[in-house]
Coordinates of C-alpha atoms and ligand atoms in Angstrom, one line a residue:
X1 CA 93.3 72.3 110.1
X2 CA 90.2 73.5 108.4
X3 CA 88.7 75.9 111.1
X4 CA 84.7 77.2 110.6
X5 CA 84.8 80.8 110.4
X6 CA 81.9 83.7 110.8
X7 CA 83.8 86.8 108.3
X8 CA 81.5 90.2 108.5
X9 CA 82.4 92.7 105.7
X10 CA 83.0 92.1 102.3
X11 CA 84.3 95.6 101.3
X12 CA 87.3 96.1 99.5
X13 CA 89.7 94.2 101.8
X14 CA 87.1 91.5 103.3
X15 CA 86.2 90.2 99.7
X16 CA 90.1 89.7 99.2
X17 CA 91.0 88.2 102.6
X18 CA 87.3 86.4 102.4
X19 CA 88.8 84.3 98.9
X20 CA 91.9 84.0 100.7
X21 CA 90.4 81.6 103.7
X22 CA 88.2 79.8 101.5
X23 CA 91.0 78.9 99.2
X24 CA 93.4 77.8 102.2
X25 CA 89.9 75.2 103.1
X26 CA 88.2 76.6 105.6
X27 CA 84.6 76.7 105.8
X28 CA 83.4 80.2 105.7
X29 CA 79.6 82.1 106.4
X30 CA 79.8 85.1 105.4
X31 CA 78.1 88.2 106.2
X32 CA 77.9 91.6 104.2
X33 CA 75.2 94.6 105.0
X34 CA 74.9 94.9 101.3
X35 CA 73.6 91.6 100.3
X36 CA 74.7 91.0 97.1
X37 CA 78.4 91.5 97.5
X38 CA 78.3 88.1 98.9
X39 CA 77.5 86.8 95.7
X40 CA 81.1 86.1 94.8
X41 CA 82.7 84.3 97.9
X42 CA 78.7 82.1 97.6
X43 CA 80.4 81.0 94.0
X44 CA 83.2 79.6 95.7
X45 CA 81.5 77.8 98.2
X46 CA 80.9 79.7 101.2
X47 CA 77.4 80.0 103.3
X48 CA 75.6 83.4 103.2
X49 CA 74.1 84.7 106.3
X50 CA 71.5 87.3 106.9
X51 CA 72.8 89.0 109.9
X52 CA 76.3 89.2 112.1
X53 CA 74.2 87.0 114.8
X54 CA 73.4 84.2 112.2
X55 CA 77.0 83.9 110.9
X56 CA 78.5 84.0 114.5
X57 CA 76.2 80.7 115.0
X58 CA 78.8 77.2 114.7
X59 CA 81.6 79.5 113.8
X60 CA 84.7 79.2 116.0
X61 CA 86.1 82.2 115.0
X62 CA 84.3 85.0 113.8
X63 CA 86.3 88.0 111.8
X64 CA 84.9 91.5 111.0
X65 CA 86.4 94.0 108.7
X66 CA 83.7 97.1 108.3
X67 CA 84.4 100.7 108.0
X68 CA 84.4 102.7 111.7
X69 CA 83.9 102.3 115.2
X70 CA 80.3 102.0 115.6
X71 CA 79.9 99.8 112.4
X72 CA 82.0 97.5 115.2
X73 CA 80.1 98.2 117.3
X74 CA 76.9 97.3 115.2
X75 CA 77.9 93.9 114.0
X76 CA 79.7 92.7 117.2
X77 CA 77.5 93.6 119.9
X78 CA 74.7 95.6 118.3
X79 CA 71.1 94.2 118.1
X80 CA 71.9 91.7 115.6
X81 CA 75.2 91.5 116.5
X82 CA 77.2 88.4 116.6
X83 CA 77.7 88.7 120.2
X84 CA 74.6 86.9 120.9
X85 CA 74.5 83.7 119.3
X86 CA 78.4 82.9 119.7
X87 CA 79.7 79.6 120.1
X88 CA 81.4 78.3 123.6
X89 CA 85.1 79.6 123.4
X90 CA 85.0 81.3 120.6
X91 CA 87.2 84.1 119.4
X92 CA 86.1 87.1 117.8
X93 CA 88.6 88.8 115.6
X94 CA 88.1 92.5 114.6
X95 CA 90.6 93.7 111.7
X96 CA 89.0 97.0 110.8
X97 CA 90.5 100.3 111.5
X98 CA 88.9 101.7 114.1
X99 CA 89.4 103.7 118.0
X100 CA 91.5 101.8 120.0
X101 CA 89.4 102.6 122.7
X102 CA 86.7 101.2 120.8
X103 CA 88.4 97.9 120.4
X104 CA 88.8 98.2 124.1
X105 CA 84.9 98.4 124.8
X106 CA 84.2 95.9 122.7
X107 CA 86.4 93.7 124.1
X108 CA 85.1 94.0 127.4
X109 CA 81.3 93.2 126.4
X110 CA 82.8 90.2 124.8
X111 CA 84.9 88.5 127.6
X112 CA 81.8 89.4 129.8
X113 CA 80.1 87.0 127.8
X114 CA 83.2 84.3 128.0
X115 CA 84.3 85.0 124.0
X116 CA 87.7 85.9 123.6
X117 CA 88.7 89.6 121.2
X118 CA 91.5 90.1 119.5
X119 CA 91.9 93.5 117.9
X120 CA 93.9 92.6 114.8
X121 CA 93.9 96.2 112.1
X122 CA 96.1 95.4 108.8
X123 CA 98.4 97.0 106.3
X124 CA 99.5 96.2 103.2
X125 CA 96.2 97.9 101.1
X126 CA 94.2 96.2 98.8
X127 CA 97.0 94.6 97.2
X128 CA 98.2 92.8 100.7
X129 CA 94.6 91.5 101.0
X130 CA 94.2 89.9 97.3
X131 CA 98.1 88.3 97.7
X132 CA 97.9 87.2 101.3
X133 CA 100.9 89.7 102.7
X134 CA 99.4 91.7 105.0
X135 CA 100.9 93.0 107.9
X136 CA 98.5 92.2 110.9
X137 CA 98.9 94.3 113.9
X138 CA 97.9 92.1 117.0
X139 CA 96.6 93.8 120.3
X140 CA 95.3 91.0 123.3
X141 CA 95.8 88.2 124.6
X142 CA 99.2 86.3 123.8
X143 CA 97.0 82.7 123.8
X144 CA 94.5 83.7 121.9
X145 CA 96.8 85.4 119.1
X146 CA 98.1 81.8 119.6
X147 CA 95.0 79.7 118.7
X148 CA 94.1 82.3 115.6
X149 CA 97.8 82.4 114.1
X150 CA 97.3 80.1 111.5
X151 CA 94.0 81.5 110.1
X152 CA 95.8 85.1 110.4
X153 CA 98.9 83.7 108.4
X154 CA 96.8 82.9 105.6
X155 CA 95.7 86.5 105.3
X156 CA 99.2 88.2 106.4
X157 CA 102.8 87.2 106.1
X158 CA 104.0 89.3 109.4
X159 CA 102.0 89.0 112.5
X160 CA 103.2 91.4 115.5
X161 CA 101.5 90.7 118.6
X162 CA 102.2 94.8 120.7
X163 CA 100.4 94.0 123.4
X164 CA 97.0 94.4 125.3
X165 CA 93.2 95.0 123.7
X166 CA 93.9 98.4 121.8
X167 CA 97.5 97.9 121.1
X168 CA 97.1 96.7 117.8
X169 CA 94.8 99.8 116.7
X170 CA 97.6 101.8 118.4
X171 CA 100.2 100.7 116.2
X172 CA 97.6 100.9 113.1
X173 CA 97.2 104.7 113.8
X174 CA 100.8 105.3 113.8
X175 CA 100.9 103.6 110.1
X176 CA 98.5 105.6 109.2
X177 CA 101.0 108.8 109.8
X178 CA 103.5 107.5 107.9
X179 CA 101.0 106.3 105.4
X180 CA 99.3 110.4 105.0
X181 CA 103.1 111.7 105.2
X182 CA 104.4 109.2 102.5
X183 CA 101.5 110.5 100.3
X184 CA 102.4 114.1 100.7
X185 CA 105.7 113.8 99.4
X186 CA 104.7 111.1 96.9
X187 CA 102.3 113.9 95.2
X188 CA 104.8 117.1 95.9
X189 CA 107.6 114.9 94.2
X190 CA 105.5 114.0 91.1
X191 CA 104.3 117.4 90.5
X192 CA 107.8 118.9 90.7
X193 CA 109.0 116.7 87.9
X194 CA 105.9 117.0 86.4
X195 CA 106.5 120.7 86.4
X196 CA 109.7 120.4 85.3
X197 CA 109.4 118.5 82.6
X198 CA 110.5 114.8 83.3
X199 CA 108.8 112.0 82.8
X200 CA 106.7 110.9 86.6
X201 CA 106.3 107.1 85.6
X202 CA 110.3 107.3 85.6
X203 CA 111.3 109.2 89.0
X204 CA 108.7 106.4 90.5
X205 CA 111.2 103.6 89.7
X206 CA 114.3 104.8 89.4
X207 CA 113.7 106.3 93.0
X208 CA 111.7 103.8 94.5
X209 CA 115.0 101.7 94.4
X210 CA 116.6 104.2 96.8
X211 CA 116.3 106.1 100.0
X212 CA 113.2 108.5 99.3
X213 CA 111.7 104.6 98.5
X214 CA 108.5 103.1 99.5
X215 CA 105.4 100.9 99.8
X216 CA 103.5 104.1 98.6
X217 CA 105.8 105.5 96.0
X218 CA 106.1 101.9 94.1
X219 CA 102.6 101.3 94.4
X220 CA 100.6 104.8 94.5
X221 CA 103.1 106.7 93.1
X222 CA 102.9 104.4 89.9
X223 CA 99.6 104.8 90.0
X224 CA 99.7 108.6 90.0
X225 CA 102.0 108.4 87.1
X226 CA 99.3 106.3 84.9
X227 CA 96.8 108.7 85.8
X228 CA 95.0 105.9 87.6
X229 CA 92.9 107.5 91.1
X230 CA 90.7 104.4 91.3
X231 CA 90.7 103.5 95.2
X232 CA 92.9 100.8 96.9
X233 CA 92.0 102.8 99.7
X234 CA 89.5 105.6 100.2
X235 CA 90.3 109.4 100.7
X236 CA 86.9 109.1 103.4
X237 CA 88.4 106.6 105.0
X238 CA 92.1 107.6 105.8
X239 CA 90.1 111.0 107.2
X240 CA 88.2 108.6 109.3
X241 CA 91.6 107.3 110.7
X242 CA 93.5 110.7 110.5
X243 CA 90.6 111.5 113.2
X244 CA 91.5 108.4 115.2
X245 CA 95.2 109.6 114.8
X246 CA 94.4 112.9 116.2
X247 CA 92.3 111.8 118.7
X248 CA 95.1 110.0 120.8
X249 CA 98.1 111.9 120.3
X250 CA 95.5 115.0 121.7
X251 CA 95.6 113.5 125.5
X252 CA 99.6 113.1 125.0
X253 CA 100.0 116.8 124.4
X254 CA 101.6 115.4 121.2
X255 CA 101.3 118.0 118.0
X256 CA 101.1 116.2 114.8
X257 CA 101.0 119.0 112.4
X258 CA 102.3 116.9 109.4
X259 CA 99.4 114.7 110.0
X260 CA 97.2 118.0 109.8
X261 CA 98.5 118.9 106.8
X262 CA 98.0 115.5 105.3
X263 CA 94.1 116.1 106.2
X264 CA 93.7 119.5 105.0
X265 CA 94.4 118.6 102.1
X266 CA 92.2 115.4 102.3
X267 CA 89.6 118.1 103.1
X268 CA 89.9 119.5 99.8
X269 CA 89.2 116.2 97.9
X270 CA 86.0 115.5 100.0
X271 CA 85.2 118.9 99.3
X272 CA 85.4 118.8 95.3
X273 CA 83.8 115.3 95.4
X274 CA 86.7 113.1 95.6
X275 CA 86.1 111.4 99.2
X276 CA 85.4 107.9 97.3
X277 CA 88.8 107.7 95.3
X278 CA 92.2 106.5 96.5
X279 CA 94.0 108.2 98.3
X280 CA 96.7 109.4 96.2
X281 CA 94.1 111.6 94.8
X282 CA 96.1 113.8 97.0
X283 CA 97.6 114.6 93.8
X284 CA 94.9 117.0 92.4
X285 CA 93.7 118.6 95.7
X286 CA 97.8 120.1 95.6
X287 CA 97.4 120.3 91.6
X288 CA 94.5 122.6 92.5
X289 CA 96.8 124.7 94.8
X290 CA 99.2 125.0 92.0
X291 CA 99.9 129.2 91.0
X292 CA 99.8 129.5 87.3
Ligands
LIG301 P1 84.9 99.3 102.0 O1 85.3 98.7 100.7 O2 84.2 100.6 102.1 O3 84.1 98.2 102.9 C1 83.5 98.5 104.1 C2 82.7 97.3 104.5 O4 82.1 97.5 105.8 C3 81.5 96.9 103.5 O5 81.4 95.5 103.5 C4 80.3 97.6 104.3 O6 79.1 97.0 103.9 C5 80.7 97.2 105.7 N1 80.0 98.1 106.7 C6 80.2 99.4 106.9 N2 79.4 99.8 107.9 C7 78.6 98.7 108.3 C8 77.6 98.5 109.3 N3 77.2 99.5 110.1 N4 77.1 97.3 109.4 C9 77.5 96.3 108.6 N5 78.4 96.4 107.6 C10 79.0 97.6 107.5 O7 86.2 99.5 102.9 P2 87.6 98.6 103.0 O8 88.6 99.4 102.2 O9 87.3 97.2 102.8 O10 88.0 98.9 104.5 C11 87.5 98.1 105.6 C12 88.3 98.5 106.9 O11 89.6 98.1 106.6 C13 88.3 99.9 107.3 O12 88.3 100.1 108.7 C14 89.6 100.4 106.7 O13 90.0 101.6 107.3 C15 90.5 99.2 106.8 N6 91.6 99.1 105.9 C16 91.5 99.4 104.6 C17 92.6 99.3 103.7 C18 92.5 99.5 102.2 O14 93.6 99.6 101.6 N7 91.3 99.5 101.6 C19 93.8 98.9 104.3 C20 93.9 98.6 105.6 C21 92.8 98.7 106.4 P3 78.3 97.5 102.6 O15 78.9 96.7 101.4 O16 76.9 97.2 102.8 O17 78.6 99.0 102.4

């Protein structure tokens, strides 16, 4: 059933996701701070807004993917937020990567107002977004997850409701461990054969078929291989949710010194000017470490 949708950020993953729903029929205004990003999704049909507040208007559900917390914050229930012209009942959906606490805050403003919040972060990179196979990480309400499912399914393949507001950022920061700890070994690997003299682009697929496999080896680690450190996903951005990461295992007493590892080196990309490429630039803040 053709649902009318408010979507607020048309970065990287909301273009994607953005094509996605319009394809699948629904009726989409869309929002981005940066105007003329919009231009493509406009093409295909969709209704440009000027602010979060006018796309919220005669949307049922409205669906943000920005960058941080307070960019949530901003286009939810900021000045022109879409907090304040939302429609009876509706449900606002937040799939950015941001504090869970956050996402708890928000959440609260927006039921005091009678709109429902679900927090919803993804995986599955930039490819996930353009093919539809995210994995959507649900934290609220069990109805409301209900009521959105079919909008999220066009966006995601698994959807895994974990619990109350929060939980779904909660889950999101533990993928991002495995996601920084995948990456260090991806890049130590590669060098090592590098080093050693045999050919990257084939230890990628003969041992992405076995145990030291992954998401991040077949599809970074490829990438790595062909010299390619365009971004699927930002360096400045996994900092931004290595900080998140940080930030609640602290109160736990929980030490995640691979994860601090994983952002020192991080560090040293930002530093040399790398913050805006993917992630597996990893690769030449250790190349830089390397003892000749
Ligand atoms: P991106 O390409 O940098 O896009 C960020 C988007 O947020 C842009 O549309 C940007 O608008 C908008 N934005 C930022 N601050 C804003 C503000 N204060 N007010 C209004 N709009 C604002 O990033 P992305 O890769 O799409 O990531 C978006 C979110 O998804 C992040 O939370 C990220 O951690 C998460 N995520 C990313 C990936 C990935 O592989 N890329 C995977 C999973 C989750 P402008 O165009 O005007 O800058």
């Amino acid at each position: 059933m053709p649902r009318k949708i408010g979507f607020l950020g048309l970065g990287i993953m909301g273009l994607s996701m953005a094509k996605r729903l319009i394809g699948a029929g629904h009726p989409l205004t869309v929002y981005n701070r940066t105007a003329s990003k919009a231009a493509p999704l406009v093409a295909l049909g969709a209704t440009q807004a000027a602010t979060p507040r006018e796309a919220a208007r005669g949307s049922e559900i409205v669906i943000s993917i920005v960058t941080d917390s307070p960019d949530v914050e901003e286009v939810l229930i900021g000045k022109d937020g879409a907090i304040h012209a939302a429609e009876k009942n509706a449900l606002f959906i937040d799939m950015s990567t941001i504090a869970p606490e956050t996402a708890r805050r928000v959440g609260r403003a927006l039921q005091a107002k009678g709109i429902a919040f679900l927090d919803a972060p993804v995986t599955g990179g930039d490819v996930g977004a353009r093919e539809g196979t995210l994995s959507i990480l649900v934290g609220g309400e069990a109805a409301d997850l209900e009521r959105a499912r079919e909008v999220l399914g066009v966006m995601g393949k698994r959807i895994t409701h974990f619990g109350p507001l929060g939980a779904g950022q909660t889950a999101k920061a533990c993928n991002q461990i495995l996601c920084a700890m995948n990456m260090t070994g991806i890049v130590e690997a590669l060098h090592l054969a590098r080093l050693s003299g045999i050919d990257p682009s084939l230890v990628v697929e003969a041992l992405s078929a076995g145990a030291g496999g992954s998401w991040a080896l077949e599809k970074l680690g490829s990438r790595i291989a062909k010299g390619d450190f365009n971004p699927g996903f930002y360096v400045d951005l996994i900092q931004k949710d290595l900080r998140i990461v940080q930030d609640a295992a602290r109160p736990l007493g929980l030490p995640l010194e691979g994860t601090a590892l994983a952002q020192r080196l991080f560090a040293d990309n930002q530093k040399a000017g790398e913050g805006k490429l993917g992630t597996q630039a990893m690769y030449k803040a250790v190349e830089r470490r390397i003892r000749k």
